[in-house]
GROMACS .gro file of C-alpha atoms in nm:
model
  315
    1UNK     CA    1   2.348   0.948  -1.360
    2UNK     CA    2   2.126   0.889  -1.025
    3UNK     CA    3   2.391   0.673  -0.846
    4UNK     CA    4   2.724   0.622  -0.790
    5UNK     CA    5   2.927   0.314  -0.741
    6UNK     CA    6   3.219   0.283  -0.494
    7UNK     CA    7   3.481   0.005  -0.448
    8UNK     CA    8   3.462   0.018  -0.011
    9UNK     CA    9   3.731  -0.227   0.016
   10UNK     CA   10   3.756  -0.632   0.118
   11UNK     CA   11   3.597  -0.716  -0.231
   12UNK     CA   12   3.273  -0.567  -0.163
   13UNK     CA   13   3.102  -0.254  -0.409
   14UNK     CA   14   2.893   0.005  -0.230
   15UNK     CA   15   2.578   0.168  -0.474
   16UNK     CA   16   2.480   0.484  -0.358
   17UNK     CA   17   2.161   0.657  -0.495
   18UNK     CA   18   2.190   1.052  -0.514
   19UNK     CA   19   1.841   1.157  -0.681
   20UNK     CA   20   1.568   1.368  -0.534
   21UNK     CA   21   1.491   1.169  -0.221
   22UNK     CA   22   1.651   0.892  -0.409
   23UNK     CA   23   1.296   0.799  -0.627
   24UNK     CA   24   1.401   0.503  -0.804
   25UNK     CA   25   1.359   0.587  -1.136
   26UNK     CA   26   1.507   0.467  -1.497
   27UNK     CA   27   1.892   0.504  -1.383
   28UNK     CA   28   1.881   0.411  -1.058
   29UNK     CA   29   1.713   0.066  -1.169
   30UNK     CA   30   1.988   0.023  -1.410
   31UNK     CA   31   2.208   0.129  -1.132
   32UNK     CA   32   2.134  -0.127  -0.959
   33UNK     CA   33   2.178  -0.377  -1.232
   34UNK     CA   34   2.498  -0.263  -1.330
   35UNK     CA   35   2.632  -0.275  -1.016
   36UNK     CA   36   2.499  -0.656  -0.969
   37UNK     CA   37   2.685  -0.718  -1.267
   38UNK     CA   38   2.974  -0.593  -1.148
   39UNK     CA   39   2.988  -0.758  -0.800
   40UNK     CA   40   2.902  -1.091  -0.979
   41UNK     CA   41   3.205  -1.055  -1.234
   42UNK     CA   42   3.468  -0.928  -0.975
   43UNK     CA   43   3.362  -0.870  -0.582
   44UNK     CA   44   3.248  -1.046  -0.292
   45UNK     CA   45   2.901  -0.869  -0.229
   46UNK     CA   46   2.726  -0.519  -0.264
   47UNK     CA   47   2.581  -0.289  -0.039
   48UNK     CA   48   2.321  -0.043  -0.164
   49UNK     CA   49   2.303   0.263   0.081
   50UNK     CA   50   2.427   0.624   0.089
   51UNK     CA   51   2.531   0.897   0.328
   52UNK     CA   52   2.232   1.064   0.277
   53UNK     CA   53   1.945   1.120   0.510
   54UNK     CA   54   1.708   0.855   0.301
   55UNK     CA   55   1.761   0.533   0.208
   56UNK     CA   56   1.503   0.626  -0.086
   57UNK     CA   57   1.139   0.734  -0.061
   58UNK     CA   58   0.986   0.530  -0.348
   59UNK     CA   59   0.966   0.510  -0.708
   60UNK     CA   60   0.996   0.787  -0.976
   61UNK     CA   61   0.578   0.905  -0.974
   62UNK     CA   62   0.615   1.182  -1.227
   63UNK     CA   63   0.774   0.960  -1.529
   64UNK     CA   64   0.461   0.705  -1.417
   65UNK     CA   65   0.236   0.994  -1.410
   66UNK     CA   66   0.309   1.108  -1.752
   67UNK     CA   67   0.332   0.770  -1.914
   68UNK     CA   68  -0.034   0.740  -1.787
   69UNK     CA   69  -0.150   1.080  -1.875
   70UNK     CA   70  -0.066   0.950  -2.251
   71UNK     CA   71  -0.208   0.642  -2.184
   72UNK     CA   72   0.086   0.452  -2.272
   73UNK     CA   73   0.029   0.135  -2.114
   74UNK     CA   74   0.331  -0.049  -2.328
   75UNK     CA   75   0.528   0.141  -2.195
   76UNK     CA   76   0.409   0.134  -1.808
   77UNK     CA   77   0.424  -0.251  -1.825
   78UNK     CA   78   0.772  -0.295  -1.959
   79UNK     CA   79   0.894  -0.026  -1.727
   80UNK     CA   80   0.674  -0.261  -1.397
   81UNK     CA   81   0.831  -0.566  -1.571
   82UNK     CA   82   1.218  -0.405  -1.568
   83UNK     CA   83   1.162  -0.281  -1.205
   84UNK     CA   84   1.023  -0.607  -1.088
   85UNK     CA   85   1.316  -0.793  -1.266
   86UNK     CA   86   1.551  -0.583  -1.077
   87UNK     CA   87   1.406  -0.709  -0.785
   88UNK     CA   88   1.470  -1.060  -0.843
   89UNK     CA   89   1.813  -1.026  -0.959
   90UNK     CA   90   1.875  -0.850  -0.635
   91UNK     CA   91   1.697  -1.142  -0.458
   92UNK     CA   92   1.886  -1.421  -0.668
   93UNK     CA   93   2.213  -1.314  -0.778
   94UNK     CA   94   2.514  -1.491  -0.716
   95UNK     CA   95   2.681  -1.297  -0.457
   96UNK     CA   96   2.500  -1.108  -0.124
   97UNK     CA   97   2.315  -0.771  -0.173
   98UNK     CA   98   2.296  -0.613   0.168
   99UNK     CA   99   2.058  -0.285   0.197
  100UNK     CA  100   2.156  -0.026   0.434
  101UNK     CA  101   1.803   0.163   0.540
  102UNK     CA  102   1.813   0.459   0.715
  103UNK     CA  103   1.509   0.767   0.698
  104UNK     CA  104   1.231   0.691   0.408
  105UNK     CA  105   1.261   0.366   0.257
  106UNK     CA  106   0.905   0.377   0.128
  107UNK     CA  107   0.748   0.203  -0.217
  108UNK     CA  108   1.077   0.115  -0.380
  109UNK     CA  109   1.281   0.154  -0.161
  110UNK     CA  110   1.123  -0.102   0.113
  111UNK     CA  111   1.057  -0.315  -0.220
  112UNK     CA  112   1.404  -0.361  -0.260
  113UNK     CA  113   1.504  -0.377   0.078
  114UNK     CA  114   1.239  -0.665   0.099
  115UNK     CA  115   1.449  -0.808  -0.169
  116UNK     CA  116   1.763  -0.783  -0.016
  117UNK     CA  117   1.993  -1.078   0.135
  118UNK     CA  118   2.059  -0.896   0.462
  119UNK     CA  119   1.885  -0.521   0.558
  120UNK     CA  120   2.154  -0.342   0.778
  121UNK     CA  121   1.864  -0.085   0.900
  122UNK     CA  122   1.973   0.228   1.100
  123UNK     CA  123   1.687   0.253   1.438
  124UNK     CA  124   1.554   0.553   1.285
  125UNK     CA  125   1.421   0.418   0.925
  126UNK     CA  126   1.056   0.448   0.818
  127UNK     CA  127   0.963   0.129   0.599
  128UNK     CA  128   0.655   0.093   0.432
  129UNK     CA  129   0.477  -0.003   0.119
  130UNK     CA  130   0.259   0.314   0.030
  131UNK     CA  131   0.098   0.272  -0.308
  132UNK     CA  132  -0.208   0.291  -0.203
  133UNK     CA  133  -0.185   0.639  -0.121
  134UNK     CA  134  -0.111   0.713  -0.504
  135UNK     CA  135  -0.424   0.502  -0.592
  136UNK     CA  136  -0.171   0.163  -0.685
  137UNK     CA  137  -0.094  -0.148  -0.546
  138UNK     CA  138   0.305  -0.221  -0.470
  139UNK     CA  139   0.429  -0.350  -0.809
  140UNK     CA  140   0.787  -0.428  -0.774
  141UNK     CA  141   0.736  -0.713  -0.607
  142UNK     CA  142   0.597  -0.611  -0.254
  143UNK     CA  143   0.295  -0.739  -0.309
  144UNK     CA  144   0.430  -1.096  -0.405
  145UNK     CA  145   0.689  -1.058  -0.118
  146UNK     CA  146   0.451  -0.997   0.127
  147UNK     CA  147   0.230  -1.332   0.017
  148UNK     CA  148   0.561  -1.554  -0.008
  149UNK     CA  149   0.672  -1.413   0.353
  150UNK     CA  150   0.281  -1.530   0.499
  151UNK     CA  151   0.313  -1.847   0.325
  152UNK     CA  152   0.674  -1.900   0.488
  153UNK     CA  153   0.487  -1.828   0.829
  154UNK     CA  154   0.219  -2.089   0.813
  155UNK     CA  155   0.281  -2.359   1.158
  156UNK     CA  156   0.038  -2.665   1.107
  157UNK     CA  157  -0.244  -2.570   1.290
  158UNK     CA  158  -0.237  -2.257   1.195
  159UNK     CA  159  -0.558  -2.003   1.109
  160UNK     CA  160  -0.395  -1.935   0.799
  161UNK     CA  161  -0.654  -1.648   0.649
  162UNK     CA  162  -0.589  -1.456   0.969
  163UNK     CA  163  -0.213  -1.409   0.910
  164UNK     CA  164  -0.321  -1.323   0.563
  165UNK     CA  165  -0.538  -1.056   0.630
  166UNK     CA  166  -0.256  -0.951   0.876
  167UNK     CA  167  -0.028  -0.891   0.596
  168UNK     CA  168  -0.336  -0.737   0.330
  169UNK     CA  169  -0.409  -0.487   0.596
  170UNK     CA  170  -0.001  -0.336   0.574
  171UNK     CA  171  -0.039  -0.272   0.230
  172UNK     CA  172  -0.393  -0.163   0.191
  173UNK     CA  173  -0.418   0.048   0.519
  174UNK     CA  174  -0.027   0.197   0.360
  175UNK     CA  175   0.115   0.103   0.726
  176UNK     CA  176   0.475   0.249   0.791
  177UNK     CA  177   0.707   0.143   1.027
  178UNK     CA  178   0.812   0.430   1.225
  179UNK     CA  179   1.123   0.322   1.378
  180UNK     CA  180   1.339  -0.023   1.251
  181UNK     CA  181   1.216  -0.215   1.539
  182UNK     CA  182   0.803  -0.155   1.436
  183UNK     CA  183   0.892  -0.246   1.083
  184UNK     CA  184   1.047  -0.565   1.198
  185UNK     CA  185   0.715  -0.613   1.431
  186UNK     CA  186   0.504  -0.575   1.066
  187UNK     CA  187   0.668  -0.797   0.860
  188UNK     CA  188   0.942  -0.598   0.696
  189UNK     CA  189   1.230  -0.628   0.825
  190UNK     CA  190   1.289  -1.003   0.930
  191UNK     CA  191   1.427  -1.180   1.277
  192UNK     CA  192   1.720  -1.224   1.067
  193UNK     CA  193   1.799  -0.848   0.984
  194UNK     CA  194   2.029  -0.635   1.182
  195UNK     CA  195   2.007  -0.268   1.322
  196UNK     CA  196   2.231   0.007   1.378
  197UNK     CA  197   2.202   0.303   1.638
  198UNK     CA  198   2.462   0.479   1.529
  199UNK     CA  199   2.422   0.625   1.219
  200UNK     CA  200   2.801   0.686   1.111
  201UNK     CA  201   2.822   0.291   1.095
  202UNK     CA  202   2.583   0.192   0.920
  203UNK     CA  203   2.738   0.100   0.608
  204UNK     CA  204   3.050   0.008   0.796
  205UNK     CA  205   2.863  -0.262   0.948
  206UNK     CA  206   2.652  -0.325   0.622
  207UNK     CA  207   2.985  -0.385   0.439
  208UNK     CA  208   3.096  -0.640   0.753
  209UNK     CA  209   2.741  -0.865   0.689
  210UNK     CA  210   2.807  -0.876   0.345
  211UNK     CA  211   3.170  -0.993   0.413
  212UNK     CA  212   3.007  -1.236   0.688
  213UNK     CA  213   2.749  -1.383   0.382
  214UNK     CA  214   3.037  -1.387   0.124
  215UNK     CA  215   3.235  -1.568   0.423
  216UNK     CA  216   2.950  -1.880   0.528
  217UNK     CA  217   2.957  -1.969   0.165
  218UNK     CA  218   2.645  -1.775   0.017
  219UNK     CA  219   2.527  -1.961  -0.277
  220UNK     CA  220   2.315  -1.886  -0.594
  221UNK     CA  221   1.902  -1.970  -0.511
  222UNK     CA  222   1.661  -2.092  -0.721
  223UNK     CA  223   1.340  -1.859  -0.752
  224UNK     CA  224   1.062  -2.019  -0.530
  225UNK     CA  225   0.761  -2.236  -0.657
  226UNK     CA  226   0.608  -2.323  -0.325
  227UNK     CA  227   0.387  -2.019  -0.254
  228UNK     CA  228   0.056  -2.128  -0.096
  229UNK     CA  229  -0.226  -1.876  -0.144
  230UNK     CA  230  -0.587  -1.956  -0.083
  231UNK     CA  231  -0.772  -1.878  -0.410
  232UNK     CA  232  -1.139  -1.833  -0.358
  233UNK     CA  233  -1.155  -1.910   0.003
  234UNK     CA  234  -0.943  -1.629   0.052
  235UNK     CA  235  -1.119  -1.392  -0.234
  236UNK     CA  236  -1.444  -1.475  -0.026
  237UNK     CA  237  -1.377  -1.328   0.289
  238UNK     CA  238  -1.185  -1.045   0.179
  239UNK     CA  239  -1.434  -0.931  -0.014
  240UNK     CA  240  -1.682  -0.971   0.261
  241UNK     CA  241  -1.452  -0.779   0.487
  242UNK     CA  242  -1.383  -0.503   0.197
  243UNK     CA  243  -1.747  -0.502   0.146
  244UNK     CA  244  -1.853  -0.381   0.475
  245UNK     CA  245  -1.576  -0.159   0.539
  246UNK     CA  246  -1.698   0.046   0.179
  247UNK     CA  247  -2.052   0.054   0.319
  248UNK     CA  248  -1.972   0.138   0.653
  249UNK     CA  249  -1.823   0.436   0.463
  250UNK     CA  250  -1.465   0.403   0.624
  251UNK     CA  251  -1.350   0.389   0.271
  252UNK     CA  252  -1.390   0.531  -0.077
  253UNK     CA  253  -1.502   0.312  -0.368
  254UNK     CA  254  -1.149   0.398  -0.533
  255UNK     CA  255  -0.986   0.269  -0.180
  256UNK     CA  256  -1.270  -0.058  -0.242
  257UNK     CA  257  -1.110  -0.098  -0.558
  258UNK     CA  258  -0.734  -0.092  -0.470
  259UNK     CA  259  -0.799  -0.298  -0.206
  260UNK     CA  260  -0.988  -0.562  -0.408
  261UNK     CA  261  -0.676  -0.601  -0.632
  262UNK     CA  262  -0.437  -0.667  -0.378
  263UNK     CA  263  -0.643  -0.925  -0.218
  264UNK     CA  264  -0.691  -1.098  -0.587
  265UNK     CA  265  -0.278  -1.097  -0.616
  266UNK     CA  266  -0.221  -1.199  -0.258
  267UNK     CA  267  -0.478  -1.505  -0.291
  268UNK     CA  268  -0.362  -1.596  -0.648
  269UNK     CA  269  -0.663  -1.520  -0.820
  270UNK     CA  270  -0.951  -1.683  -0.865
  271UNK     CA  271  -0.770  -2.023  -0.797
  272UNK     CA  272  -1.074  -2.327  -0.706
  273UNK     CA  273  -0.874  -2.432  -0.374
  274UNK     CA  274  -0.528  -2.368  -0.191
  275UNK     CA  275  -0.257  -2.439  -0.325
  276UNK     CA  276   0.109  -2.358  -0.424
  277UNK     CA  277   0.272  -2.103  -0.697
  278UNK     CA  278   0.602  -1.998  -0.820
  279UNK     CA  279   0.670  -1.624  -0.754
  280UNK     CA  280   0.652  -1.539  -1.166
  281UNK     CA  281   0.297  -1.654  -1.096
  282UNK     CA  282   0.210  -1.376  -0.843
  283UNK     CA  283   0.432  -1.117  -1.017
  284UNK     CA  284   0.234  -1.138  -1.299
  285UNK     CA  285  -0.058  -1.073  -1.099
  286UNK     CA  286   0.086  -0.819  -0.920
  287UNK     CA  287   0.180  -0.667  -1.293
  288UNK     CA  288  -0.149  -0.704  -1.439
  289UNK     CA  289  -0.332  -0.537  -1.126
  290UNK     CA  290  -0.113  -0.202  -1.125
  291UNK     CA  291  -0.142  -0.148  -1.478
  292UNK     CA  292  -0.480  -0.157  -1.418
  293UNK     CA  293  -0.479   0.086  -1.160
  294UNK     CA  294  -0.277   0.323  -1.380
  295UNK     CA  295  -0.567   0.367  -1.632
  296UNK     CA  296  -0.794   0.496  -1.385
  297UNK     CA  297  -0.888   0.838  -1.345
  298UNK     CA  298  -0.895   0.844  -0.935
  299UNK     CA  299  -0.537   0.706  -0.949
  300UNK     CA  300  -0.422   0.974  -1.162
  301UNK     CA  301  -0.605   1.254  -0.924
  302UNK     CA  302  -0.410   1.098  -0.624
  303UNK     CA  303  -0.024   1.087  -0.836
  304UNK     CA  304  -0.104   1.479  -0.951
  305UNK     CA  305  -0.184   1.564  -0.582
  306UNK     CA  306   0.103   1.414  -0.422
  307UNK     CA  307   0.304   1.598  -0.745
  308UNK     CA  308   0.176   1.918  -0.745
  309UNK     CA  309   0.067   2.020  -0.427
  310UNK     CA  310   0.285   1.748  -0.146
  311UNK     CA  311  -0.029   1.589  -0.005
  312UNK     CA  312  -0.263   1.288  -0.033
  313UNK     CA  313  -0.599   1.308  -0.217
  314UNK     CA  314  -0.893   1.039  -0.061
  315UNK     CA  315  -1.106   1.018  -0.336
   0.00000   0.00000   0.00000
């Protein structure tokens, strides 16, 4: 239920989501899992895309929403934990996961196209990370992608808390790429993606990448360890920068708040000097700091007004 796998042909499966604006919720996680099972035991690659007209437009907010009305916080982690687990298999399996983006692929769904091998990305996709607007802080891995992709950035020489903040300000400003080519020019899709203009080939051309992977000799990686993040240096002017913006009143103290976790995930806590982590590291950050967020009352007021009446709260 939620998806539907396809044998396309050439050894390579094809996942298609088919939920309400394809939320990724309990089945298509597992989904996703059972198809990377699959392709590992008997195919060449996988593509993850559909026909549809969005790629998907986040995660499933009303099975959060009532696990956080009831205050079951068990429950909430495991279900962050599963999500961001599916995330890594998709980033370390043995055999090329390809996304094919086309419309929303917000939350989730740029989460796990972040994740991705290859993203095949039709011109007309809209890729963000937009948690913030539901009063959280990407939790499936975005935030921890974001902070590895920086660190992979850093020349010698280089102001290295500027490109931070560069990346801080996507996710706590909710910035969406309007087109495939603006998401590439903020960080999520990379040099090394592909587009497609036409929108009956996109998963043509997603299955030919994955074929191209499978073909160079795609191996198995090893989950990284050599994540530099800035600790306190980086805590420091954040704040200082958060700080004025709350009493300038350009933002709430709930937006203060949100925006004071992602900085403590993105500069590895409250770490003495810089210096490198393993991705586990900053997804347990990044896991600690949204359940957080999902025990306060301002979050909740933001997930019931996107729910119940279709627009953002500022509170």
């Amino acid at each position: 239920p939620g998806c539907t796998l396809y044998d396309i042909g050439d050894g390579i499966l094809n996942l298609e989501f088919h939920t309400k604006m394809n939320a990724l919720g309990a089945e298509p996680i597992e989904g996703i899992n059972t198809a990377i099972t699959m392709a590992e035991e008997g195919y060449r690659g996988l593509v993850i895309g559909n026909e549809g007209q969005n790629f998907s437009a986040g995660a499933n907010l009303a099975m959060l929403f009532m696990y956080a009305g009831d205050q079951d916080f068990d429950e909430i982690n495991m279900m962050i934990a599963h999500f961001q687990n599916t995330m890594m298999r998709a980033r370390y399996s043995s055999i090329p996961v390809v996304v094919a983006t086309s419309g929303l692929a917000l939350g989730g769904g740029c989460e796990l196209s972040l994740h991705s091998d290859h993203i095949q990305a039709h011109t007309e996709t809209y890729m963000g990370l937009v948690e913030v607007g539901v009063g959280l802080i990407p939790g499936g891995g975005g935030t921890k992608e974001m902070t590895l992709r920086t660190s992979d950035s850093y020349q010698v020489g280089d102001p290295e808390l500027n490109k931070l903040q560069e990346n801080f300000m996507s996710i706590a400003t909710a910035k969406v790429g309007t087109s495939a080519y603006e998401a590439r020019d903020i960080g999520f899709i990379r040099k090394s993606d592909s587009f497609t203009l036409n929108r009956s080939r996109l998963l043509a051309d997603a299955k030919q990448k994955a074929l191209d992977l499978a073909d160079a000799g795609y191996t198995q990686q090893a989950q990284r360890t050599d994540i530099k993040v800035q600790g306190k240096t980086g805590l420091a002017m954040f704040e200082a920068g958060i700080s004025a913006m709350k009493y300038g009143h350009y933002i709430s103290d709930h937006d203060y708040k949100i925006a004071s976790k992602i900085s403590w995930v993105m500069n590895g806590g409250d770490l003495s000097a810089p210096t490198q982590v393993s991705e586990q590291y900053l997804l347990d950050l990044e896991r600690e700091a949204f359940l957080s967020l999902t025990g306060e009352p301002k979050t909740l007021e933001r997930i019931h007004s996107i729910l119940f009446k279709g627009k953002p709260l500022r509170n």
